[in-house]
Each structure stands twice: as structure tokens, then as C-alpha cells.
Amino acid sequence: MNNNRFRSNQRYFTICIYTVFVIFAACIIFRLIFHWDDILKIIKHFLSSMSGFVVGILIAFIVNPLVDFIYEKILPGFFHVQEGKKSRMLAIALAYVVVLGAAAVCLIYIIPQIISSLTELSGKIPSMYTAFSGWLLNIAAEFEFLNNGIVHTLIENMYPKMMELSTVLASKIIPWMYSVSVAVIQWLITIVIAVVVSIYLLFDKQLIFCSVKRISYAFLPERRVDEMIGVVKKCNAIFTGYITAQALDALIVGILCFLLMTFLRLPYALLISVIVGVTNMIPYFGPYIGAVPGVCILAAIRLKYGIMFVVMIFVLQQFDGWILAPRILGDSTGLRPILILFAITLGGVYLGVFGLFLGVPVVAVLQYLLNLMIERRIMKKALRDRKCCEVLNNNDMKEYK
């Protein structure tokens, strides 16, 4: 009598598990594709409800390098404080004193001066246009080949554009900056929650990492978990290292620009220096993007100011490119120039301004992961080829014997 009872088979069971997983993943992918708008609404609603925690995670990620620097360098070196929970809490407190102090300086001193400069600049646009058009007419009178109506046509076409720019600055940008300031005050509760969350994350960072490692070791092979930890640490080092170094370089360039403009007595020193410093975080194109508004503003006031600023920014960028940036940045990304241009272009197209700043570190991380995957594939292939050669050699030896 045949026994038709079901017999368990590990191989078929594994195939069934993979099949169910693939079907489940396919259903999720199709639902994402055909209900993308609904998915985006759910994600936005979730992020808005968890905004305090999301912002807290971002703040912790930004402040973490400063906390580590104070914890590892400042406290042991200058205050001779031994490592421990109390010293880490002290490092977190000092880091937030620095960050909140910088934010207070920006809110109390820098932002009001920028708003005042923009307000003053919007009121001077008509007179700047008159001075600039007079300068063009004088040039046209000096050179006969320009005195054929082209300059007059150019001036007539520029007038409505300049008046429109003046109106936009006066009626939209300035009120928008004030509304942003009011919104920041309205978001005070969210900011307080975010700061508290970030403090807890920074203080319990090691505990969180240990918990994640325990869970990973419980469900994954030990060797695989160790490899994943190494990869995550390397990606974090690439990303945070580039952002920190680039921000420090931009800060130094902005401060030097402000000091030089103040020494040369150029107007709107703070406004133009902020633009130069922020745009300096964009590789290659940033210095030129930041210099254009300054040249236009200063040249419209007085041509001498524009020429002085061009010479100053040229010397400053040479100092940054040859001396400052190599010492601060070094080869932090390992990207070739063509890949940096690709990262800036792609980031700007898909993520706008944030893509210009974050495109390079993201591509650097992707390049590291791709190189790691290629190296592992090559190593596996070399090992497989070596084993095949050993088998063939053994067979040849057996036939020879």
C-alpha cells in the first residue's frame, strides 16, 4: 500500500517562500505605480505629523560631527575630561550652545541687515538704471559703431524689466522673508520638539547602534552584518566629511569676502558676502554664480566698485582653489571632474537648489558602493577561475599518472 502522506522538502519550501515574496513585492510595486498620487499624500501626511521627529533626526545628523569633535578633541585636549556619559552630555551641551548661538546671531544681526539691504536696494533700482543707461549712452557716443540705435533700443527694452524687478523686490521678496520669519516663530513648538529629539538621539547614539546591531545579528549572518556596518560607516564618512568640509570652506570664503569688501569700503558687503559664501558650496559653478549678482549690483552703483569686486573675487577664488580648498577638502569624494559636473547637473535638474548642494556627495556614495560591488564580483570571479584552474590541473595530473 502506497503511503501518500505529504513529505516536507526544504528546497520546495524555500522556492514557495521566494515566490510569495516576489508576488507580494510585485503587488506593492504595481500599487505604487498606479496610485502614486495617493501614496504621496499618505507620505506627506505622515511626514507632517512626524515633522518634529524628522527635523530632530536631521538636526542630530548635522550636529553630530561637532559633538564628536568636542567629545574627542576639545574636552580631552583642553579640559582633560575623561570619556563617559557626563563628558558626552557636556559635549552635546557645548555643541548646542555653539549652534544656537550662531542661529541667534543670524536672527538678530545678519538677517535684519540682509532685509535692510534688500529694501534699500529695491528703492535704488530706478536710480541705478538711470546711471547705467547714462554710462551706456556715453560709451555709444565715444564709439561710432555703437551709435546706431542699438544702445537706445537696449535701454528701452531694459526699462520695463528693471521696473518689474524693483516691484518684485519691494512687493514679494521682502514680505516673503518677513512671512518666513513669522512662520519660524509659529513653528517654535516643532523646533523645540526637534531639538529635544535630536539631543536624545545624540546622547543615546551608541545605545541605538547597539540595538540595531543586535537585531541584525539575530536575523542575518555575522559576516554579512560586519560588512554592512563597514559599508554604512564608510558612506557616512564620505557624505558627512564632504558636507562638513565644503560648509567650512564656504564659511571661510564668505567671511574673507566680507572683510575684504569692508576694507575696500564696497557697499552691501554683508548681502553680497552671504551670496558668495552660500554659492561657494556648489563646486565649479558656485563661485561664478555668487559673483554675478555682486558685480551687477556694484557696477550699477559705480563702475569702479564693480571692477574692484571682480579683481577681489578673482584673487579670493584663486586663494580658495589653490590653498584653502585643498587643505580643507583634499580628495574627500574621490570623484573625477566629469562626475562632479554630472552630479551637479543631475541634482539641479531633479532636486533644484538642494540638488546642486547634495548632488556631489550622493554621487560619491553611489560611486563607492558601485566600486565595492565591482571589486567583490571581480574577487568572486577570480576565485572561481582559480578553482577551475586547480580542478583542471588536478585532472591533468591524474591523466598523466
Coordinates of C-alpha atoms in Angstrom, one line a residue:
M1 CA 0.0 0.0 0.0
N2 CA 1.5 3.3 -1.1
N3 CA 1.9 6.0 1.5
N4 CA 0.6 9.3 0.0
R5 CA 1.3 11.4 3.0
F6 CA 2.9 14.8 2.4
R7 CA 6.6 14.9 2.9
S8 CA 8.3 18.2 3.8
N9 CA 11.0 19.4 1.5
Q10 CA 13.2 22.3 2.4
R11 CA 14.1 23.1 -1.2
Y12 CA 10.4 23.4 -2.3
F13 CA 9.6 25.3 0.9
T14 CA 12.3 27.9 0.1
I15 CA 11.0 28.2 -3.5
C16 CA 7.5 28.8 -2.2
I17 CA 8.7 31.5 0.2
Y18 CA 10.6 33.3 -2.6
T19 CA 7.6 33.0 -4.9
V20 CA 5.2 34.5 -2.3
F21 CA 7.8 37.3 -1.6
V22 CA 8.1 38.1 -5.4
I23 CA 4.3 38.2 -5.8
F24 CA 3.9 40.4 -2.7
A25 CA 6.7 42.8 -4.0
A26 CA 5.1 42.9 -7.5
C27 CA 1.7 43.9 -6.0
I28 CA 3.3 46.7 -3.9
I29 CA 5.2 48.0 -7.0
F30 CA 2.1 48.0 -9.2
R31 CA 0.1 49.7 -6.4
L32 CA 2.8 52.4 -6.1
I33 CA 2.8 52.9 -9.9
F34 CA -0.9 53.2 -10.4
H35 CA -1.7 55.0 -7.1
W36 CA 1.3 57.3 -6.9
D37 CA -0.6 60.5 -6.1
D38 CA -2.4 58.7 -3.2
I39 CA 0.9 57.3 -1.9
L40 CA 2.5 60.8 -2.0
K41 CA -0.5 62.2 0.0
I42 CA 0.0 59.5 2.6
I43 CA 3.7 60.1 2.8
K44 CA 3.2 63.9 3.1
H45 CA 0.6 63.4 5.8
F46 CA 2.9 61.1 7.7
L47 CA 5.9 63.4 7.4
S48 CA 3.8 66.4 8.5
S49 CA 2.5 64.6 11.6
M50 CA 6.0 63.4 12.4
S51 CA 7.7 66.6 11.4
G52 CA 9.2 67.1 14.9
F53 CA 10.9 63.7 14.8
V54 CA 12.0 64.1 11.2
V55 CA 13.6 67.5 11.8
G56 CA 15.1 66.2 15.0
I57 CA 16.8 63.4 13.1
L58 CA 18.2 66.0 10.6
I59 CA 19.4 68.2 13.4
A60 CA 21.1 65.3 15.1
F61 CA 22.8 64.3 11.8
I62 CA 24.0 67.9 11.3
V63 CA 25.2 68.5 14.8
N64 CA 26.8 65.0 15.3
P65 CA 30.2 65.9 13.7
L66 CA 30.5 68.9 16.0
V67 CA 29.6 66.8 19.1
D68 CA 32.2 64.2 18.1
F69 CA 34.8 66.8 17.6
I70 CA 34.2 68.4 21.0
Y71 CA 33.9 64.9 22.7
E72 CA 37.1 63.5 21.1
K73 CA 39.3 66.6 20.7
I74 CA 38.3 69.6 22.8
L75 CA 37.3 68.0 26.1
P76 CA 40.3 65.6 26.5
G77 CA 42.8 68.0 25.0
F78 CA 41.9 71.3 26.7
F79 CA 39.8 70.4 29.7
H80 CA 41.3 66.9 30.4
V81 CA 37.8 65.4 30.8
Q82 CA 37.7 61.6 30.5
E83 CA 35.3 59.9 28.2
G84 CA 32.0 58.8 29.6
K85 CA 28.3 59.7 29.8
K86 CA 28.9 63.0 31.6
S87 CA 31.6 64.1 29.1
R88 CA 29.3 63.2 26.2
M89 CA 26.4 65.2 27.8
L90 CA 28.8 68.1 28.2
A91 CA 29.9 67.8 24.6
I92 CA 26.3 67.9 23.4
A93 CA 25.6 70.9 25.6
L94 CA 28.6 72.8 24.2
A95 CA 27.7 71.9 20.6
Y96 CA 24.1 73.2 21.1
V97 CA 25.4 76.4 22.7
V98 CA 27.6 77.0 19.6
V99 CA 24.7 76.1 17.1
L100 CA 22.0 78.1 19.0
G101 CA 24.5 81.0 19.4
A102 CA 25.2 81.0 15.7
A103 CA 21.4 80.9 15.0
A104 CA 20.8 83.7 17.4
V105 CA 23.5 85.9 15.7
C106 CA 21.9 85.2 12.3
L107 CA 18.4 86.0 13.5
I108 CA 19.4 89.1 15.5
Y109 CA 22.1 90.7 13.4
I110 CA 22.6 89.1 9.9
I111 CA 19.1 88.5 8.7
P112 CA 17.8 92.0 9.6
Q113 CA 20.8 93.6 7.8
I114 CA 20.2 91.5 4.7
I115 CA 16.5 92.5 4.7
S116 CA 17.5 96.2 5.2
S117 CA 20.0 95.9 2.3
L118 CA 17.4 94.3 0.0
T119 CA 14.9 97.0 0.9
E120 CA 17.4 99.8 0.2
L121 CA 18.5 98.1 -3.0
S122 CA 14.9 97.8 -4.3
G123 CA 14.5 101.5 -3.8
K124 CA 17.7 102.3 -5.6
I125 CA 16.9 100.3 -8.7
P126 CA 15.4 103.2 -10.7
S127 CA 18.4 105.5 -10.0
M128 CA 20.8 102.6 -10.7
Y129 CA 19.1 102.1 -14.0
T130 CA 19.4 105.8 -14.9
A131 CA 23.1 105.8 -14.1
F132 CA 23.7 102.6 -16.0
S133 CA 21.8 103.8 -19.1
G134 CA 23.8 107.1 -19.0
W135 CA 27.0 105.1 -18.9
L136 CA 25.9 103.1 -21.9
L137 CA 25.0 106.3 -23.8
N138 CA 28.4 107.8 -23.0
I139 CA 30.1 104.7 -24.4
A140 CA 27.9 104.9 -27.5
A141 CA 28.9 108.5 -28.0
E142 CA 32.6 107.6 -27.8
F143 CA 32.4 104.8 -30.3
E144 CA 30.7 105.5 -33.6
F145 CA 29.9 101.8 -34.5
L146 CA 27.7 101.7 -31.4
N147 CA 25.9 104.9 -32.1
N148 CA 23.3 103.5 -34.5
G149 CA 20.3 103.0 -32.3
I150 CA 21.3 99.6 -30.8
V151 CA 22.1 101.1 -27.4
H152 CA 18.9 103.2 -27.3
T153 CA 16.8 100.1 -28.2
L154 CA 18.7 98.1 -25.5
I155 CA 17.9 100.8 -22.9
E156 CA 14.3 101.0 -23.8
N157 CA 13.9 97.2 -23.6
M158 CA 15.7 97.1 -20.2
Y159 CA 13.5 99.7 -18.6
P160 CA 10.3 97.6 -18.1
K161 CA 12.5 94.6 -16.9
M162 CA 14.2 96.8 -14.3
M163 CA 10.9 98.3 -13.1
E164 CA 9.5 94.8 -12.8
L165 CA 12.5 93.6 -10.8
S166 CA 12.1 96.6 -8.5
T167 CA 8.4 95.8 -8.0
V168 CA 9.1 92.2 -7.3
L169 CA 11.8 93.0 -4.7
A170 CA 9.5 95.6 -3.0
S171 CA 6.2 93.7 -3.1
K172 CA 7.1 90.0 -2.9
I173 CA 10.6 89.1 -1.7
I174 CA 10.7 91.3 1.3
P175 CA 7.3 90.4 2.6
W176 CA 8.1 86.7 1.9
M177 CA 11.2 87.0 4.1
Y178 CA 9.1 88.5 6.9
S179 CA 6.5 85.8 6.5
V180 CA 9.2 83.2 6.7
S181 CA 10.4 84.8 10.0
V182 CA 6.8 84.7 11.3
A183 CA 6.4 81.1 10.2
V184 CA 9.6 80.2 12.1
I185 CA 8.1 81.6 15.2
Q186 CA 4.9 79.7 14.6
W187 CA 6.9 76.5 14.2
L188 CA 8.6 77.1 17.6
I189 CA 6.8 74.1 19.2
T190 CA 8.0 71.8 16.3
I191 CA 11.6 73.2 16.7
V192 CA 11.6 72.6 20.4
I193 CA 10.4 69.0 19.9
A194 CA 13.0 68.5 17.2
V195 CA 15.8 69.8 19.4
V196 CA 14.7 67.6 22.3
V197 CA 14.6 64.6 19.9
S198 CA 18.0 65.4 18.5
I199 CA 19.5 65.6 22.0
Y200 CA 18.2 62.2 22.9
L201 CA 19.4 60.7 19.6
L202 CA 22.9 62.1 20.1
F203 CA 23.1 61.0 23.8
D204 CA 21.8 57.5 23.1
K205 CA 23.6 57.1 19.8
Q206 CA 25.7 54.2 20.9
L207 CA 22.7 52.5 22.5
I208 CA 20.7 52.9 19.3
F209 CA 23.6 51.4 17.2
C210 CA 24.0 48.5 19.6
S211 CA 20.3 47.7 19.4
V212 CA 20.3 47.8 15.6
K213 CA 23.4 45.6 15.6
R214 CA 21.8 43.1 18.0
I215 CA 18.7 42.9 15.8
S216 CA 20.9 42.5 12.7
Y217 CA 23.0 39.7 14.3
A218 CA 19.8 37.9 15.3
F219 CA 18.4 37.7 11.8
L220 CA 21.5 37.9 9.5
P221 CA 24.8 36.1 9.2
E222 CA 27.6 37.6 11.3
R223 CA 29.9 38.2 8.4
R224 CA 27.2 39.9 6.4
V225 CA 26.4 42.2 9.3
D226 CA 30.0 43.2 9.8
E227 CA 30.3 44.0 6.1
M228 CA 27.1 46.1 6.2
I229 CA 28.4 48.1 9.3
G230 CA 31.7 48.8 7.5
V231 CA 29.8 50.0 4.3
V232 CA 27.5 52.2 6.3
K233 CA 30.4 53.8 8.2
K234 CA 32.2 54.5 5.0
C235 CA 29.2 56.0 3.3
N236 CA 28.5 58.2 6.4
A237 CA 32.2 59.3 6.4
I238 CA 32.1 60.2 2.7
F239 CA 28.8 62.2 3.0
T240 CA 29.3 64.0 6.2
G241 CA 33.0 64.6 5.5
Y242 CA 32.2 66.3 2.2
I243 CA 29.3 68.4 3.6
T244 CA 31.3 69.5 6.7
A245 CA 34.4 70.4 4.7
Q246 CA 32.5 72.2 2.0
A247 CA 30.5 74.2 4.6
L248 CA 33.7 75.2 6.4
D249 CA 35.3 76.3 3.2
A250 CA 32.2 78.3 2.2
L251 CA 32.1 79.9 5.6
I252 CA 35.7 81.0 5.5
V253 CA 35.3 82.3 1.9
G254 CA 32.2 84.3 3.0
I255 CA 34.0 85.8 6.0
L256 CA 37.1 86.7 3.9
C257 CA 34.8 88.3 1.3
F258 CA 33.0 90.4 3.9
L259 CA 36.3 91.5 5.4
L260 CA 37.8 92.4 2.1
M261 CA 34.7 94.3 1.0
T262 CA 34.6 96.2 4.3
F263 CA 38.3 97.1 3.9
L264 CA 37.7 98.3 0.3
R265 CA 34.6 100.1 1.5
L266 CA 32.3 98.5 -1.0
P267 CA 28.6 98.8 -0.3
Y268 CA 26.3 95.8 0.5
A269 CA 29.2 93.9 1.9
L270 CA 27.1 91.6 4.1
L271 CA 24.5 90.8 1.5
I272 CA 27.0 90.0 -1.3
S273 CA 29.3 88.0 1.1
V274 CA 26.4 85.8 2.1
I275 CA 25.6 85.1 -1.5
V276 CA 29.2 84.4 -2.3
G277 CA 29.6 82.1 0.7
V278 CA 26.4 80.1 0.1
T279 CA 27.0 79.6 -3.6
N280 CA 30.6 78.6 -2.9
M281 CA 29.3 75.3 -1.7
I282 CA 28.5 74.4 -5.3
P283 CA 31.6 73.0 -7.0
Y284 CA 33.0 74.7 -10.1
F285 CA 29.9 76.9 -10.9
G286 CA 29.3 78.2 -7.4
P287 CA 32.0 81.0 -7.3
Y288 CA 30.8 82.4 -10.7
I289 CA 27.1 82.2 -9.7
G290 CA 27.8 84.1 -6.5
A291 CA 30.0 86.7 -8.2
V292 CA 27.4 87.7 -10.9
P293 CA 24.9 89.4 -8.5
G294 CA 27.7 91.3 -6.7
V295 CA 29.2 92.5 -10.0
C296 CA 25.8 93.7 -11.3
I297 CA 24.8 95.5 -8.1
L298 CA 28.2 97.2 -7.6
A299 CA 28.7 98.1 -11.2
A300 CA 25.2 99.6 -11.3
I301 CA 26.1 101.9 -8.4
R302 CA 29.6 102.8 -9.7
L303 CA 31.6 101.1 -12.4
K304 CA 34.7 101.4 -10.2
Y305 CA 33.0 99.3 -7.5
G306 CA 32.3 96.6 -10.0
I307 CA 35.9 96.4 -11.3
M308 CA 37.2 96.3 -7.7
F309 CA 34.9 93.5 -6.8
V310 CA 35.8 91.5 -9.9
V311 CA 39.6 91.8 -9.0
M312 CA 38.9 91.0 -5.4
I313 CA 36.7 87.9 -6.1
F314 CA 39.3 86.6 -8.6
V315 CA 42.1 86.8 -6.1
L316 CA 39.9 85.3 -3.4
Q317 CA 38.9 82.4 -5.6
Q318 CA 42.5 81.7 -6.6
F319 CA 43.4 81.6 -2.9
D320 CA 40.4 79.2 -2.3
G321 CA 41.2 77.0 -5.2
W322 CA 44.9 76.6 -4.7
I323 CA 45.5 76.9 -1.0
L324 CA 42.3 76.8 1.2
A325 CA 40.1 74.1 -0.5
P326 CA 42.9 71.5 -1.0
R327 CA 43.8 71.8 2.7
I328 CA 40.2 71.5 3.9
L329 CA 38.6 69.3 1.3
G330 CA 41.5 67.3 0.0
D331 CA 40.2 64.4 -2.1
S332 CA 37.1 63.9 0.1
T333 CA 35.0 62.4 -2.6
G334 CA 37.4 60.7 -5.0
L335 CA 35.2 61.9 -7.9
R336 CA 36.7 62.9 -11.3
P337 CA 35.7 66.4 -12.6
I338 CA 33.4 64.9 -15.2
L339 CA 31.5 63.0 -12.5
I340 CA 31.3 66.2 -10.4
L341 CA 29.7 68.0 -13.3
F342 CA 27.4 65.1 -13.9
A343 CA 26.3 65.2 -10.2
I344 CA 25.7 68.9 -10.2
T345 CA 23.7 68.8 -13.5
L346 CA 21.6 65.8 -12.5
G347 CA 21.0 67.1 -9.0
G348 CA 20.0 70.6 -10.2
V349 CA 17.5 69.1 -12.7
Y350 CA 15.7 66.8 -10.3
L351 CA 16.2 68.4 -6.9
G352 CA 16.7 72.1 -7.8
V353 CA 18.9 74.1 -5.4
F354 CA 19.2 71.3 -2.9
G355 CA 20.4 69.0 -5.8
L356 CA 23.2 71.5 -6.6
F357 CA 24.5 71.2 -3.0
L358 CA 23.8 67.5 -2.4
G359 CA 24.4 66.0 -5.8
V360 CA 28.2 65.6 -5.4
P361 CA 28.2 63.7 -2.0
V362 CA 25.3 61.4 -3.2
V363 CA 27.1 60.5 -6.4
A364 CA 30.3 60.0 -4.3
V365 CA 28.5 57.5 -2.1
L366 CA 27.0 55.7 -5.1
Q367 CA 30.4 55.5 -6.8
Y368 CA 31.8 53.9 -3.6
L369 CA 29.0 51.4 -3.5
L370 CA 29.4 50.6 -7.2
N371 CA 33.2 50.2 -6.9
L372 CA 32.7 47.9 -3.8
M373 CA 30.2 45.7 -5.8
I374 CA 32.5 45.5 -8.8
E375 CA 35.5 44.6 -6.6
R376 CA 33.5 41.8 -4.9
R377 CA 32.4 40.5 -8.3
I378 CA 35.9 40.5 -9.6
M379 CA 37.2 38.7 -6.4
K380 CA 34.5 36.1 -6.8
K381 CA 35.2 35.6 -10.4
A382 CA 39.0 35.4 -9.8
L383 CA 38.3 32.8 -7.0
R384 CA 36.0 30.8 -9.3
D385 CA 38.6 30.9 -12.1
R386 CA 41.3 29.9 -9.8
K387 CA 39.3 26.9 -8.5
C388 CA 38.5 25.9 -12.1
C389 CA 42.2 26.0 -12.9
E390 CA 43.0 23.9 -9.9
V391 CA 40.4 21.3 -10.9
L392 CA 41.8 21.2 -14.5
N393 CA 45.3 20.9 -13.2
N394 CA 44.3 18.0 -10.9
N395 CA 42.6 16.2 -13.8
D396 CA 45.6 16.7 -16.0
M397 CA 47.8 15.3 -13.3
K398 CA 45.5 12.2 -12.9
E399 CA 45.6 11.6 -16.6
Y400 CA 49.4 12.0 -16.7
K401 CA 49.7 9.4 -13.9

